[in-house]
GROMACS .gro file of C-alpha atoms in nm:
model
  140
    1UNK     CA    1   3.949  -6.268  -0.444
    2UNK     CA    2   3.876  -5.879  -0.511
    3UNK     CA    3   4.124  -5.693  -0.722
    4UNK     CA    4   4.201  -5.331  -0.746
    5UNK     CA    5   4.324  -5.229  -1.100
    6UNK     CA    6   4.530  -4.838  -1.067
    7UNK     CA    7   4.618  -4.677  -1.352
    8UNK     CA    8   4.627  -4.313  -1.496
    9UNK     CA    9   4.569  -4.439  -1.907
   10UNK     CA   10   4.238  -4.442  -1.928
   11UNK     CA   11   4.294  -4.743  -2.228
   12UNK     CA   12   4.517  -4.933  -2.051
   13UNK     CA   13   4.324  -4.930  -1.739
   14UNK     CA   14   4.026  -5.046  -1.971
   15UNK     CA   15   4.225  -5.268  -2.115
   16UNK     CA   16   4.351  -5.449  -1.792
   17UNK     CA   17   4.003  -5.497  -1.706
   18UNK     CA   18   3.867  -5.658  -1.989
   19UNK     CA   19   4.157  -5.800  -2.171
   20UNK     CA   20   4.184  -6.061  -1.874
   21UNK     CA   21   3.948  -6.338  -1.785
   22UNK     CA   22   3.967  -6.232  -1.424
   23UNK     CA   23   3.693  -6.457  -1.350
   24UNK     CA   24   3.893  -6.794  -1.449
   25UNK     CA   25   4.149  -6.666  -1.198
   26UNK     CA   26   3.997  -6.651  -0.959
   27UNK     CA   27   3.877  -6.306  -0.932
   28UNK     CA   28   3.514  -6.200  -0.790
   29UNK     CA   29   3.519  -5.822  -0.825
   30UNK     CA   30   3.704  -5.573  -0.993
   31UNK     CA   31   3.787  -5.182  -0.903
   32UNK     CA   32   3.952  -4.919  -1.104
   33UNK     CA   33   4.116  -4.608  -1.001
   34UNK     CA   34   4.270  -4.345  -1.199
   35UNK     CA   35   4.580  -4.257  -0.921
   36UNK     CA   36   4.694  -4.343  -0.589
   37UNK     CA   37   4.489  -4.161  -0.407
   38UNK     CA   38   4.179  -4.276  -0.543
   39UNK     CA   39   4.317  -4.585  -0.491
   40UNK     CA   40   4.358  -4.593  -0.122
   41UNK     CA   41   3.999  -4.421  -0.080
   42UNK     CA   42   3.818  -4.756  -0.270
   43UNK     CA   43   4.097  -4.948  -0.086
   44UNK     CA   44   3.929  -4.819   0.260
   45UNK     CA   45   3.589  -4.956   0.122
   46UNK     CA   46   3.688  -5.267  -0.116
   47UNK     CA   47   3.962  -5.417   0.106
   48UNK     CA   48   4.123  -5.580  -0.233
   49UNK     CA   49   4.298  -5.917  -0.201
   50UNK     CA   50   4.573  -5.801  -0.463
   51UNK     CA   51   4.619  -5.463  -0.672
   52UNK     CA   52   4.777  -5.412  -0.991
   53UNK     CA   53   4.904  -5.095  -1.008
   54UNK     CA   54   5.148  -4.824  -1.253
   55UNK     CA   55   5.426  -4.734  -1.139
   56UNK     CA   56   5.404  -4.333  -1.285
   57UNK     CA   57   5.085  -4.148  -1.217
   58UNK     CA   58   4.972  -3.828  -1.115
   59UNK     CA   59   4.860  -3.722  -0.748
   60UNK     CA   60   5.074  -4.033  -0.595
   61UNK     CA   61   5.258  -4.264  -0.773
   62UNK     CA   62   5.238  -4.643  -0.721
   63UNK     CA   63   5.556  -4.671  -0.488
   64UNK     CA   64   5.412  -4.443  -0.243
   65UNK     CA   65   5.048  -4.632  -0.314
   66UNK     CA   66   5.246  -4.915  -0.245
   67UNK     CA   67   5.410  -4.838   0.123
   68UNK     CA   68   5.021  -4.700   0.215
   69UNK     CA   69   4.845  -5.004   0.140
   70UNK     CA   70   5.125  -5.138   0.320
   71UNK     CA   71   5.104  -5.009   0.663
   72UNK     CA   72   4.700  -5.019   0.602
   73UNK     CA   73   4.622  -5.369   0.464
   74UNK     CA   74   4.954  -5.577   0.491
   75UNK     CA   75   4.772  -5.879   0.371
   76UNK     CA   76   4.707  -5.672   0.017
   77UNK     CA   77   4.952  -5.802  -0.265
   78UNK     CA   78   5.070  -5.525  -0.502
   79UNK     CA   79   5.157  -5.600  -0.865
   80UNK     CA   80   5.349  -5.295  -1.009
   81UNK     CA   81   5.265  -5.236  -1.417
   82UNK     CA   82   5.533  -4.994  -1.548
   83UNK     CA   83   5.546  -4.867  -1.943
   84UNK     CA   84   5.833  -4.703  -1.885
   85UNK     CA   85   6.184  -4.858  -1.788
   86UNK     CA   86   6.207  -4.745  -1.457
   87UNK     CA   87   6.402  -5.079  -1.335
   88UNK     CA   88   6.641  -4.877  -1.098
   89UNK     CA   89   6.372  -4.713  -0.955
   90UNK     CA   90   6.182  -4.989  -0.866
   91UNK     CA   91   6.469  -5.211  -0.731
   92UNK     CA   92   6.545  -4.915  -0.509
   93UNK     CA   93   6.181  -4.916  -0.380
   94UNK     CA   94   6.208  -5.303  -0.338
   95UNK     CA   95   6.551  -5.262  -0.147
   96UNK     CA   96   6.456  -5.003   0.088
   97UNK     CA   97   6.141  -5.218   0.199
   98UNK     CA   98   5.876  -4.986   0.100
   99UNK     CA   99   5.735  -5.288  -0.096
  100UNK     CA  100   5.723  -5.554   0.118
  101UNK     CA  101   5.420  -5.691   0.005
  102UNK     CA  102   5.470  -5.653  -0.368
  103UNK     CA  103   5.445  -5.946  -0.563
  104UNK     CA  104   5.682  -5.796  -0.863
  105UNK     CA  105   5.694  -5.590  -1.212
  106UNK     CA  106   5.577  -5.613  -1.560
  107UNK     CA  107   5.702  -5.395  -1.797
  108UNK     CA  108   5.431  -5.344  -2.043
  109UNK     CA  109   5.494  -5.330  -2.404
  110UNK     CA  110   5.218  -5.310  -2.657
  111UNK     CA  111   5.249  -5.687  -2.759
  112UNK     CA  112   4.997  -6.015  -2.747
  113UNK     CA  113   5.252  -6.158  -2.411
  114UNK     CA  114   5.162  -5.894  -2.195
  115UNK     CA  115   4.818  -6.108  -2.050
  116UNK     CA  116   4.995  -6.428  -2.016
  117UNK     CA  117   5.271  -6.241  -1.803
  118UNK     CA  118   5.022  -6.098  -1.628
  119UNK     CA  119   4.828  -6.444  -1.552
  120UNK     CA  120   5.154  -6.615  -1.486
  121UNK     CA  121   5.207  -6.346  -1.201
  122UNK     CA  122   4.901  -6.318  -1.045
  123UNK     CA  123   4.889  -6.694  -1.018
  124UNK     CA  124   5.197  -6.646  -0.840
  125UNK     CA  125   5.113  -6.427  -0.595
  126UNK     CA  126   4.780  -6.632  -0.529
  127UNK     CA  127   4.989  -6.944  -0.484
  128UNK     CA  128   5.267  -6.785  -0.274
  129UNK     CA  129   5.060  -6.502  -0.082
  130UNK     CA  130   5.251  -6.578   0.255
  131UNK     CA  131   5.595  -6.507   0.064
  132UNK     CA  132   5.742  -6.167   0.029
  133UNK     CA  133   6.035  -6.210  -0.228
  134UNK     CA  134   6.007  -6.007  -0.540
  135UNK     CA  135   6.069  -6.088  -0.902
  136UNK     CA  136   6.051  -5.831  -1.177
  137UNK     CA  137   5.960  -5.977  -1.532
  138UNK     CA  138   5.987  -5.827  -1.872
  139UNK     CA  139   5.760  -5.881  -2.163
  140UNK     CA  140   5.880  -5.936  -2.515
   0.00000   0.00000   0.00000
């Protein structure tokens, strides 16, 4: 499985990376990209099997990163990573279909549960790949 990480924080983006054992998920190979659009361009080379992305970031956000990889790579899951509590926002973006193939939210606070949260949901998403409900998830 080849994951894209997408973030604009530099430490959380390095963080992400190696504060996971993506390996003992499952996970061969591991991108990073600063915004959207960066995104989509390693995206068109990489062809990732899921992408955790933010939900705020310069250039294009992760909503329209989102409905892209969408209508490009429909079988690419997309786990949304928000700091901020932009919960209407991203039930909107569910609602209107735009994330079809999103797996959920995690709203990241700076605490020791935001890795399990994170395994729990990209388990998940491996084990229920042919779904496409949503479920957003908070951290404590």
């Amino acid at each position: 499985m080849k994951l894209l990480l997408v973030d604009d924080d530099a430490i959380t983006l390095d963080g992400l990376k190696n504060g996971i054992d993506w390996a003992g998920l499952g996970i061969s190979r591991v991108e990073l990209a600063s915004n959207g659009r960066q995104a989509l361009e390693i995206a068109e080379r990489y062809r990732p099997d899921l992408v955790v992305t933010d939900v705020s970031m310069p250039k294009m956000n992760g909503i329209e990163l989102s409905r892209e990889l969408a209508l490009r790579y429909p079988q690419t899951k997309i786990l949304f990573v928000s700091g901020y509590l932009e919960v209407d926002y991203m039930k909107a973006a569910f609602k209107s279909g735009g994330c079809s193939n999103s797996r959920g939210v995690i709203l990241r606070k700076h605490s020791s549960s935001r890795p399990r949260i994170t395994h729990k949901k990209i388990r998940s998403s491996r084990r229920s790949s042919g779904s496409s409900r949503s479920a957003t998830t908070k951290s404590s």
